[in-house]
Short mmCIF file of C-alpha atoms and ligand atoms in Angstrom, two decimals:
data_model
loop_
_atom_site.label_atom_id
_atom_site.label_comp_id
_atom_site.label_asym_id
_atom_site.label_seq_id
_atom_site.Cartn_x
_atom_site.Cartn_y
_atom_site.Cartn_z
CA MET A 1 -31.23 2.19 -3.29
CA SER A 2 -27.60 1.21 -2.77
CA GLU A 3 -26.88 2.58 0.68
CA ARG A 4 -24.91 0.56 3.17
CA VAL A 5 -26.94 0.36 6.37
CA ALA A 6 -25.47 -0.37 9.80
CA ILE A 7 -27.79 -1.62 12.52
CA VAL A 8 -26.26 -1.42 15.99
CA GLY A 9 -27.80 -4.15 18.18
CA ALA A 10 -29.03 -7.54 16.95
CA GLY A 11 -31.66 -7.97 19.64
CA LEU A 12 -35.36 -8.20 18.82
CA ALA A 13 -35.76 -4.92 16.92
CA GLY A 14 -32.35 -5.01 15.21
CA SER A 15 -32.58 -8.54 13.84
CA LEU A 16 -36.18 -8.01 12.64
CA LEU A 17 -35.15 -4.73 11.03
CA GLY A 18 -32.30 -6.54 9.26
CA CYS A 19 -34.88 -8.88 7.69
CA TYR A 20 -37.11 -6.03 6.54
CA LEU A 21 -34.29 -3.92 5.06
CA ALA A 22 -32.66 -6.85 3.26
CA ARG A 23 -36.00 -7.58 1.64
CA ARG A 24 -35.78 -4.04 0.20
CA GLY A 25 -32.49 -5.02 -1.43
CA LEU A 26 -30.35 -3.03 0.99
CA SER A 27 -26.91 -4.09 2.13
CA VAL A 28 -27.11 -4.43 5.93
CA THR A 29 -24.49 -5.07 8.61
CA LEU A 30 -25.74 -5.91 12.10
CA TYR A 31 -23.26 -5.18 14.90
CA GLU A 32 -23.97 -6.97 18.19
CA ARG A 33 -21.94 -6.64 21.38
CA ARG A 34 -22.76 -10.15 22.66
CA PRO A 35 -21.34 -13.41 21.30
CA ASP A 36 -23.72 -15.29 19.00
CA PRO A 37 -26.60 -16.28 21.38
CA ARG A 38 -27.35 -19.32 19.20
CA LEU A 39 -24.09 -20.88 20.37
CA GLY A 40 -24.36 -20.36 24.14
CA GLN A 41 -26.53 -20.30 27.24
CA PRO A 42 -28.95 -17.42 27.95
CA GLU A 43 -27.98 -14.93 30.66
CA ARG A 44 -29.14 -15.89 34.15
CA GLY A 45 -32.30 -14.20 35.38
CA ARG A 46 -32.90 -11.81 32.46
CA SER A 47 -36.49 -11.82 31.15
CA ILE A 48 -36.64 -15.36 29.76
CA ASN A 49 -40.06 -15.08 28.20
CA LEU A 50 -42.18 -12.35 26.67
CA ALA A 51 -45.90 -11.84 26.11
CA ILE A 52 -46.26 -11.25 22.38
CA SER A 53 -49.62 -10.02 21.17
CA GLU A 54 -51.20 -9.35 17.79
CA ARG A 55 -49.11 -6.19 17.29
CA GLY A 56 -45.90 -8.20 17.40
CA LEU A 57 -47.30 -11.15 15.48
CA ASP A 58 -48.32 -8.85 12.64
CA ALA A 59 -44.67 -7.86 12.11
CA LEU A 60 -43.60 -11.52 12.05
CA ARG A 61 -46.45 -12.53 9.77
CA ARG A 62 -45.38 -9.99 7.12
CA ILE A 63 -42.04 -11.77 6.69
CA GLY A 64 -43.40 -15.30 6.97
CA LEU A 65 -42.03 -16.04 10.45
CA VAL A 66 -45.20 -16.21 12.49
CA ASP A 67 -45.86 -19.95 12.19
CA GLN A 68 -42.32 -20.84 13.23
CA VAL A 69 -42.41 -18.52 16.24
CA MET A 70 -45.94 -19.53 17.25
CA ALA A 71 -45.13 -23.26 17.10
CA ASP A 72 -43.69 -23.08 20.63
CA ALA A 73 -45.88 -20.26 21.93
CA LEU A 74 -48.19 -20.79 24.88
CA PRO A 75 -51.45 -18.84 24.52
CA MET A 76 -52.64 -17.20 27.74
CA LYS A 77 -56.35 -16.41 27.60
CA GLY A 78 -56.58 -14.53 30.87
CA ARG A 79 -55.03 -13.70 34.22
CA MET A 80 -54.98 -16.08 37.15
CA ILE A 81 -55.01 -14.11 40.37
CA HIS A 82 -53.29 -15.68 43.40
CA PRO A 83 -54.53 -14.13 46.65
CA VAL A 84 -52.58 -14.66 49.89
CA GLU A 85 -55.48 -16.85 51.06
CA GLY A 86 -58.49 -18.30 49.31
CA PRO A 87 -59.19 -19.68 45.85
CA LEU A 88 -57.49 -18.66 42.60
CA ASP A 89 -59.47 -16.27 40.42
CA PHE A 90 -59.33 -16.57 36.59
CA GLN A 91 -60.14 -13.37 34.65
CA GLN A 92 -60.54 -13.83 30.88
CA TYR A 93 -58.97 -11.19 28.64
CA SER A 94 -61.93 -11.13 26.23
CA ALA A 95 -65.64 -11.71 26.81
CA SER A 96 -65.71 -14.46 24.17
CA GLY A 97 -62.67 -16.14 25.73
CA ASP A 98 -61.00 -16.71 22.38
CA ARG A 99 -58.39 -13.94 22.49
CA ALA A 100 -54.98 -14.56 24.00
CA ILE A 101 -51.53 -13.13 24.48
CA ASN A 102 -48.69 -15.56 23.85
CA SER A 103 -45.84 -16.54 26.10
CA ILE A 104 -42.77 -16.83 23.87
CA SER A 105 -39.14 -17.53 24.74
CA ARG A 106 -37.12 -14.35 24.24
CA GLY A 107 -34.03 -16.36 23.32
CA ALA A 108 -35.83 -18.57 20.80
CA LEU A 109 -37.49 -15.52 19.22
CA ASN A 110 -34.18 -13.67 18.93
CA ASN A 111 -32.49 -16.78 17.49
CA ALA A 112 -35.27 -17.26 14.91
CA LEU A 113 -34.90 -13.63 13.84
CA LEU A 114 -31.11 -13.94 13.64
CA ASP A 115 -31.43 -17.10 11.53
CA ALA A 116 -33.90 -15.36 9.23
CA ALA A 117 -31.72 -12.25 8.88
CA SER A 118 -28.49 -14.23 8.32
CA ALA A 119 -30.16 -16.30 5.60
CA LEU A 120 -30.97 -13.23 3.49
CA ASP A 121 -28.70 -11.91 0.73
CA GLY A 122 -27.02 -8.69 1.72
CA VAL A 123 -27.05 -9.26 5.49
CA GLU A 124 -23.89 -9.66 7.56
CA VAL A 125 -24.07 -10.18 11.33
CA LEU A 126 -20.96 -9.33 13.36
CA PHE A 127 -21.02 -10.49 16.97
CA GLU A 128 -18.73 -9.27 19.76
CA HIS A 129 -18.80 -5.78 18.26
CA ARG A 130 -19.65 -3.22 20.93
CA LEU A 131 -20.21 0.31 19.64
CA LEU A 132 -17.92 2.71 21.46
CA GLU A 133 -17.98 5.83 19.30
CA LEU A 134 -20.13 7.28 16.55
CA ASP A 135 -19.79 10.30 14.31
CA SER A 136 -23.39 10.52 13.17
CA GLN A 137 -22.74 13.09 10.44
CA ALA A 138 -19.96 11.09 8.82
CA GLY A 139 -21.46 7.65 9.50
CA LYS A 140 -18.23 6.57 11.19
CA MET A 141 -18.33 4.00 13.99
CA ILE A 142 -15.71 2.53 16.32
CA PHE A 143 -16.35 -0.91 17.81
CA GLU A 144 -14.61 -2.82 20.55
CA THR A 145 -14.01 -6.41 19.42
CA PRO A 146 -11.93 -9.33 20.77
CA ALA A 147 -9.29 -8.34 18.17
CA GLY A 148 -9.18 -4.73 19.38
CA LYS A 149 -10.82 -1.56 18.12
CA VAL A 150 -12.35 -1.66 14.65
CA GLU A 151 -13.52 1.28 12.53
CA ALA A 152 -16.53 0.96 10.21
CA HIS A 153 -18.54 3.27 7.96
CA ALA A 154 -22.13 3.30 6.74
CA ASP A 155 -24.44 5.63 4.86
CA VAL A 156 -27.20 5.03 7.40
CA VAL A 157 -26.76 4.07 11.08
CA LEU A 158 -29.76 2.71 13.01
CA GLY A 159 -29.49 2.34 16.78
CA ALA A 160 -31.43 -0.77 17.86
CA ASP A 161 -29.23 -1.20 20.91
CA GLY A 162 -31.82 -1.16 23.64
CA ALA A 163 -32.73 0.99 26.64
CA GLY A 164 -29.12 1.89 27.48
CA SER A 165 -28.36 2.65 23.80
CA ALA A 166 -24.78 3.62 22.99
CA VAL A 167 -26.00 5.21 19.75
CA ARG A 168 -28.33 7.46 21.77
CA GLY A 169 -25.46 8.21 24.14
CA GLN A 170 -23.27 9.31 21.23
CA LEU A 171 -26.04 11.43 19.70
CA LEU A 172 -26.49 13.02 23.11
CA VAL A 173 -22.79 13.90 23.32
CA GLU A 174 -23.01 15.44 19.84
CA GLY A 175 -25.99 17.52 20.97
CA ALA A 176 -28.10 15.96 18.21
CA VAL A 177 -30.78 14.57 20.58
CA GLY A 178 -32.07 15.17 24.09
CA GLU A 179 -33.13 12.41 26.47
CA GLN A 180 -35.00 11.99 29.72
CA VAL A 181 -34.85 8.69 31.56
CA ASP A 182 -37.44 8.26 34.31
CA PHE A 183 -36.36 5.38 36.51
CA LEU A 184 -39.12 3.61 38.41
CA ASP A 185 -38.57 3.22 42.10
CA TYR A 186 -38.95 -0.55 41.59
CA GLY A 187 -36.63 -3.36 40.58
CA TYR A 188 -37.34 -6.88 39.39
CA LYS A 189 -35.91 -10.32 40.00
CA GLU A 190 -36.64 -13.59 38.17
CA LEU A 191 -37.52 -16.82 40.00
CA SER A 192 -38.50 -20.17 38.54
CA ILE A 193 -41.14 -22.85 38.99
CA PRO A 194 -39.98 -26.12 37.39
CA ALA A 195 -42.23 -28.76 35.82
CA VAL A 196 -43.58 -31.38 38.22
CA ASP A 197 -43.35 -34.92 36.84
CA GLY A 198 -43.05 -33.45 33.37
CA GLU A 199 -46.21 -31.35 33.75
CA PHE A 200 -46.88 -27.66 34.37
CA ALA A 201 -47.18 -26.89 38.08
CA LEU A 202 -49.76 -24.16 37.32
CA ASP A 203 -52.36 -23.63 34.57
CA PRO A 204 -50.29 -22.79 31.42
CA GLY A 205 -53.28 -21.08 29.79
CA ALA A 206 -53.04 -18.05 32.06
CA LEU A 207 -50.69 -15.28 33.04
CA HIS A 208 -50.37 -15.68 36.80
CA ILE A 209 -50.41 -12.62 39.05
CA TRP A 210 -49.78 -12.32 42.78
CA PRO A 211 -51.02 -8.76 43.48
CA ARG A 212 -49.72 -7.54 46.82
CA GLY A 213 -50.45 -3.81 46.91
CA THR A 214 -47.08 -2.09 46.84
CA SER A 215 -45.50 -5.03 45.04
CA MET A 216 -46.44 -7.96 42.85
CA MET A 217 -45.20 -11.08 41.15
CA ILE A 218 -46.17 -12.52 37.76
CA ALA A 219 -45.43 -15.88 36.11
CA LEU A 220 -45.50 -16.91 32.44
CA PRO A 221 -45.29 -20.50 31.14
CA ASN A 222 -42.31 -21.82 29.14
CA PRO A 223 -42.30 -24.58 26.48
CA ASP A 224 -40.26 -26.86 28.82
CA ARG A 225 -43.28 -26.76 31.19
CA SER A 226 -41.59 -24.53 33.72
CA PHE A 227 -42.78 -21.05 34.66
CA THR A 228 -40.63 -17.95 34.95
CA CYS A 229 -41.76 -15.63 37.74
CA THR A 230 -40.87 -11.96 37.86
CA LEU A 231 -41.00 -10.32 41.25
CA PHE A 232 -41.47 -6.53 41.17
CA TRP A 233 -40.53 -4.87 44.41
CA PRO A 234 -39.69 -1.34 45.58
CA ALA A 235 -35.97 -0.66 44.98
CA GLY A 236 -33.92 -1.58 48.03
CA SER A 237 -36.44 -4.13 49.37
CA PHE A 238 -34.59 -7.05 47.81
CA ASP A 239 -31.55 -6.53 50.06
CA ALA A 240 -33.66 -6.91 53.19
CA LEU A 241 -33.79 -10.69 52.62
CA SER A 242 -30.24 -12.02 52.67
CA ASN A 243 -30.39 -15.62 53.85
CA LYS A 244 -32.40 -18.83 53.46
CA ASP A 245 -34.50 -18.34 56.62
CA SER A 246 -35.54 -14.77 55.90
CA ILE A 247 -36.35 -15.54 52.24
CA GLU A 248 -38.46 -18.58 53.09
CA ALA A 249 -40.23 -16.79 55.93
CA HIS A 250 -41.12 -13.88 53.67
CA PHE A 251 -42.48 -16.06 50.88
CA ARG A 252 -44.36 -18.26 53.37
CA GLU A 253 -46.17 -15.18 54.63
CA HIS A 254 -46.82 -13.32 51.34
CA TYR A 255 -46.68 -15.95 48.57
CA PRO A 256 -47.60 -19.17 50.42
CA ASP A 257 -48.61 -21.14 47.31
CA LEU A 258 -45.28 -20.41 45.59
CA LEU A 259 -43.03 -21.96 48.23
CA PRO A 260 -43.79 -25.66 47.54
CA LEU A 261 -43.57 -25.05 43.76
CA ALA A 262 -40.19 -23.31 43.72
CA PRO A 263 -37.44 -25.62 45.04
CA SER A 264 -34.68 -23.28 43.81
CA LEU A 265 -36.32 -20.18 45.30
CA VAL A 266 -33.51 -19.37 47.73
CA ASP A 267 -30.77 -19.79 45.09
CA ASP A 268 -32.74 -17.85 42.48
CA TYR A 269 -33.36 -15.10 44.98
CA LEU A 270 -29.78 -14.87 46.17
CA TYR A 271 -28.02 -15.19 42.80
CA ASN A 272 -30.33 -13.70 40.15
CA PRO A 273 -29.66 -10.02 39.53
CA VAL A 274 -32.08 -7.19 40.32
CA GLY A 275 -33.07 -5.46 37.06
CA VAL A 276 -33.88 -1.76 36.84
CA LEU A 277 -37.01 -0.39 35.20
CA GLY A 278 -37.59 2.94 33.53
CA THR A 279 -39.06 4.96 30.71
CA VAL A 280 -36.81 6.53 28.08
CA HIS A 281 -37.96 9.70 26.32
CA THR A 282 -35.79 10.88 23.40
CA GLN A 283 -36.25 13.86 21.11
CA PRO A 284 -35.71 13.77 18.20
CA TRP A 285 -35.17 10.13 17.25
CA GLN A 286 -33.05 10.94 14.20
CA ALA A 287 -30.17 13.16 13.14
CA HIS A 288 -29.08 14.44 9.71
CA GLY A 289 -31.57 12.14 7.95
CA ARG A 290 -29.05 9.29 8.21
CA THR A 291 -28.87 8.17 11.86
CA ALA A 292 -31.88 7.08 13.90
CA LEU A 293 -33.02 5.24 17.00
CA ILE A 294 -35.59 2.44 17.00
CA GLY A 295 -37.26 0.22 19.62
CA ASP A 296 -36.12 0.56 23.24
CA ALA A 297 -33.21 2.77 22.17
CA ALA A 298 -35.73 5.48 21.26
CA HIS A 299 -38.53 4.82 23.74
CA ALA A 300 -38.02 2.05 26.34
CA ILE A 301 -41.02 1.58 28.61
CA VAL A 302 -41.74 -0.26 31.85
CA PRO A 303 -42.85 -3.87 31.19
CA PHE A 304 -46.31 -3.83 32.81
CA TYR A 305 -48.32 -3.81 29.61
CA GLY A 306 -46.12 -6.48 28.01
CA GLN A 307 -45.79 -4.25 24.96
CA GLY A 308 -42.14 -3.10 24.70
CA ALA A 309 -41.09 -5.74 22.17
CA ASN A 310 -44.45 -5.57 20.41
CA CYS A 311 -43.94 -1.83 20.08
CA ALA A 312 -40.36 -2.26 18.80
CA PHE A 313 -41.71 -4.66 16.14
CA GLU A 314 -44.36 -2.10 15.15
CA ASP A 315 -41.54 0.45 14.74
CA VAL A 316 -39.85 -1.83 12.22
CA VAL A 317 -43.04 -2.23 10.18
CA GLU A 318 -43.61 1.54 10.21
CA LEU A 319 -40.03 2.39 9.22
CA ASP A 320 -40.31 -0.04 6.32
CA ARG A 321 -43.61 1.61 5.32
CA CYS A 322 -42.00 5.07 5.48
CA LEU A 323 -39.22 3.90 3.15
CA ALA A 324 -41.87 2.61 0.74
CA ASP A 325 -43.82 5.87 0.95
CA THR A 326 -40.74 8.05 0.29
CA GLY A 327 -39.28 6.02 -2.55
CA GLY A 328 -36.45 4.86 -0.29
CA SER A 329 -35.29 8.34 0.75
CA TRP A 330 -33.80 7.96 4.25
CA ALA A 331 -33.68 11.75 4.63
CA ARG A 332 -37.47 11.87 4.31
CA ALA A 333 -38.30 8.45 5.78
CA LEU A 334 -36.60 8.93 9.16
CA PRO A 335 -38.45 12.14 10.18
CA LEU A 336 -41.68 10.65 8.81
CA PHE A 337 -41.13 7.51 10.91
CA GLU A 338 -40.76 9.61 14.06
CA HIS A 339 -43.80 11.71 13.15
CA ARG A 340 -45.98 8.62 12.68
CA ARG A 341 -44.78 6.65 15.70
CA ARG A 342 -44.14 9.18 18.46
CA GLU A 343 -47.73 9.67 19.63
CA ASN A 344 -48.32 5.92 19.85
CA THR A 345 -45.12 5.23 21.76
CA GLU A 346 -45.85 8.05 24.22
CA ALA A 347 -49.33 6.62 24.77
CA ILE A 348 -48.09 3.09 25.51
CA ALA A 349 -45.42 4.48 27.86
CA GLU A 350 -48.14 6.13 29.96
CA MET A 351 -50.43 3.11 29.77
CA ALA A 352 -47.61 0.80 30.88
CA LEU A 353 -47.05 2.88 34.01
CA ALA A 354 -50.79 2.95 34.73
CA ASN A 355 -51.06 -0.80 34.27
CA PHE A 356 -48.56 -1.37 37.07
CA VAL A 357 -51.05 0.10 39.55
CA GLU A 358 -53.80 -2.01 38.00
CA MET A 359 -51.81 -5.26 38.14
CA ARG A 360 -50.36 -4.93 41.61
CA ASP A 361 -53.58 -3.70 43.20
CA LYS A 362 -56.80 -3.37 41.24
CA VAL A 363 -56.92 -6.86 39.72
CA ALA A 364 -57.49 -8.15 43.23
CA SER A 365 -60.63 -6.03 43.59
CA PRO A 366 -64.00 -7.68 42.83
CA VAL A 367 -65.30 -4.44 41.22
CA PHE A 368 -62.52 -4.56 38.63
CA ARG A 369 -63.80 -7.82 37.26
CA LEU A 370 -66.75 -6.00 35.72
CA GLY A 371 -64.39 -4.10 33.41
CA LYS A 372 -63.38 -5.66 30.10
CA ARG A 373 -59.67 -5.92 29.33
CA VAL A 374 -58.30 -7.03 26.00
CA GLU A 375 -54.75 -7.81 24.84
CA HIS A 376 -52.68 -6.88 27.80
CA THR A 377 -51.14 -8.45 30.81
P1 FAD B 1 -33.06 -5.17 23.19
O1 FAD B 1 -33.90 -6.37 23.16
O2 FAD B 1 -32.55 -4.67 24.50
O3 FAD B 1 -31.83 -5.41 22.21
C1 FAD B 1 -30.73 -4.53 22.16
C2 FAD B 1 -29.55 -5.28 21.58
O4 FAD B 1 -28.47 -4.37 21.41
C3 FAD B 1 -29.03 -6.38 22.51
O5 FAD B 1 -28.82 -7.55 21.77
C4 FAD B 1 -27.72 -5.81 23.06
O6 FAD B 1 -26.78 -6.80 23.37
C5 FAD B 1 -27.27 -4.94 21.89
N1 FAD B 1 -26.39 -3.83 22.29
C6 FAD B 1 -26.50 -3.03 23.37
N2 FAD B 1 -25.51 -2.12 23.40
C7 FAD B 1 -24.74 -2.36 22.31
C8 FAD B 1 -23.56 -1.74 21.78
N3 FAD B 1 -22.96 -0.73 22.42
N4 FAD B 1 -23.03 -2.22 20.63
C9 FAD B 1 -23.62 -3.26 19.98
N5 FAD B 1 -24.74 -3.89 20.44
C10 FAD B 1 -25.29 -3.43 21.58
N6 FAD B 1 -42.00 -6.65 25.90
C11 FAD B 1 -43.09 -7.28 25.39
O7 FAD B 1 -43.52 -6.97 24.27
N7 FAD B 1 -43.73 -8.26 26.10
C12 FAD B 1 -43.31 -8.65 27.34
O8 FAD B 1 -43.90 -9.54 27.96
C13 FAD B 1 -42.17 -8.00 27.90
N8 FAD B 1 -41.73 -8.34 29.12
C14 FAD B 1 -40.63 -7.72 29.64
C15 FAD B 1 -40.20 -8.07 30.93
C16 FAD B 1 -39.13 -7.43 31.49
C17 FAD B 1 -38.70 -7.81 32.88
C18 FAD B 1 -38.44 -6.42 30.75
C19 FAD B 1 -37.25 -5.70 31.34
C20 FAD B 1 -38.86 -6.07 29.48
C21 FAD B 1 -39.96 -6.71 28.91
N9 FAD B 1 -40.42 -6.36 27.64
C22 FAD B 1 -41.52 -6.98 27.12
C23 FAD B 1 -39.77 -5.31 26.85
C24 FAD B 1 -38.83 -5.89 25.81
O9 FAD B 1 -37.87 -6.71 26.44
C25 FAD B 1 -38.13 -4.77 25.06
O10 FAD B 1 -39.04 -3.77 24.67
C26 FAD B 1 -37.45 -5.33 23.81
O11 FAD B 1 -36.44 -6.25 24.18
C27 FAD B 1 -36.86 -4.19 22.98
O12 FAD B 1 -36.14 -4.71 21.90
P2 FAD B 1 -34.88 -3.93 21.35
O13 FAD B 1 -34.35 -4.76 20.25
O14 FAD B 1 -35.23 -2.51 21.10
O15 FAD B 1 -33.82 -3.92 22.56
#
């Protein structure tokens, strides 16, 4: 195989895909719109940590990265439910208590993948390259860069550019794919709980949940002994609290145990952005046997099963397997990839929506505790 492959997006899926394709001897260029994240600070309030489960670890293990990534991971063996009043309630994920999902820094994971990709022969990573235009039949791309517009060509173009994918947008304009984006009527905002005297303020062996019926908050531990909380509220509700007094009063009433643990609550609340949530359905995922979508670009899901990145990693493993099974024929591998993955990605999209109801409501019910839940948030 001597094709030149362009991967648009060097996030989680793109940088992992770069590693897999380079190991097949392909010449790969990764185009990323952001500056090199290894040189700067992470964006404020944007999903700092991720729950990575066995599905994601499998993809890392196959390229020898799992030990490095797991070195800083914090295993969470169950959920810790925080009621408005009364004692905390720990619910193990597995009956034996030995199974866990892992809290991993999104930035550190992305940086490890970028390091691994950049170290491989045949991989070039170009930052500050934002895809503006694509001719999917000709493999021609136009990028916006600090030096102006740049034209590039590739035999194969893979869109790993996330939920708002520009590659998908271009394929849509060409009439090569159709999309449906179902926005959830909820937004999310990140808050933080710092370490107290160098120690975790909450049990780091659990994923913490504050189920509140129509809304909920979760918190995952970070290696620096802080926790990142994600508050999921109906869209529009965030604006109702606009000053220190109203924010503190609200949290005192609904999340009383958080208030003393979150000294920067008011600042976090006022200055961290509200993220949108939705499910992306695309059909087909590929065009002309030489351009395809992968990860969130093809099938973004809501985050309530903690499986979006895990699923994007599984995509990479499956695409690699399809290339192996077709003798490296992209024209046959890309449709085969879609055929093998679509049913699974549609299933997790539905399960993720269903798990929102479970997490914000049912986990607080005593009856629910009789059910067994494995490998999800
Ligand atoms: P992304 O990570 O979005 O990467 C896309 C990359 O493309 C980015 O680097 C972006 O800068 C770049 N890009 C975008 N446009 C362009 C362009 N025009 N030109 C060039 N580059 C471009 N998943 C889990 O498995 N576990 C979790 O616990 C979890 N928690 C989550 C919590 C929240 C609040 C959210 C929103 C999501 C969560 N997810 C989780 C989902 C997970 O974040 C995504 O599924 C995952 O990031 C998808 O990876 P990706 O590489 O496909 O897309």
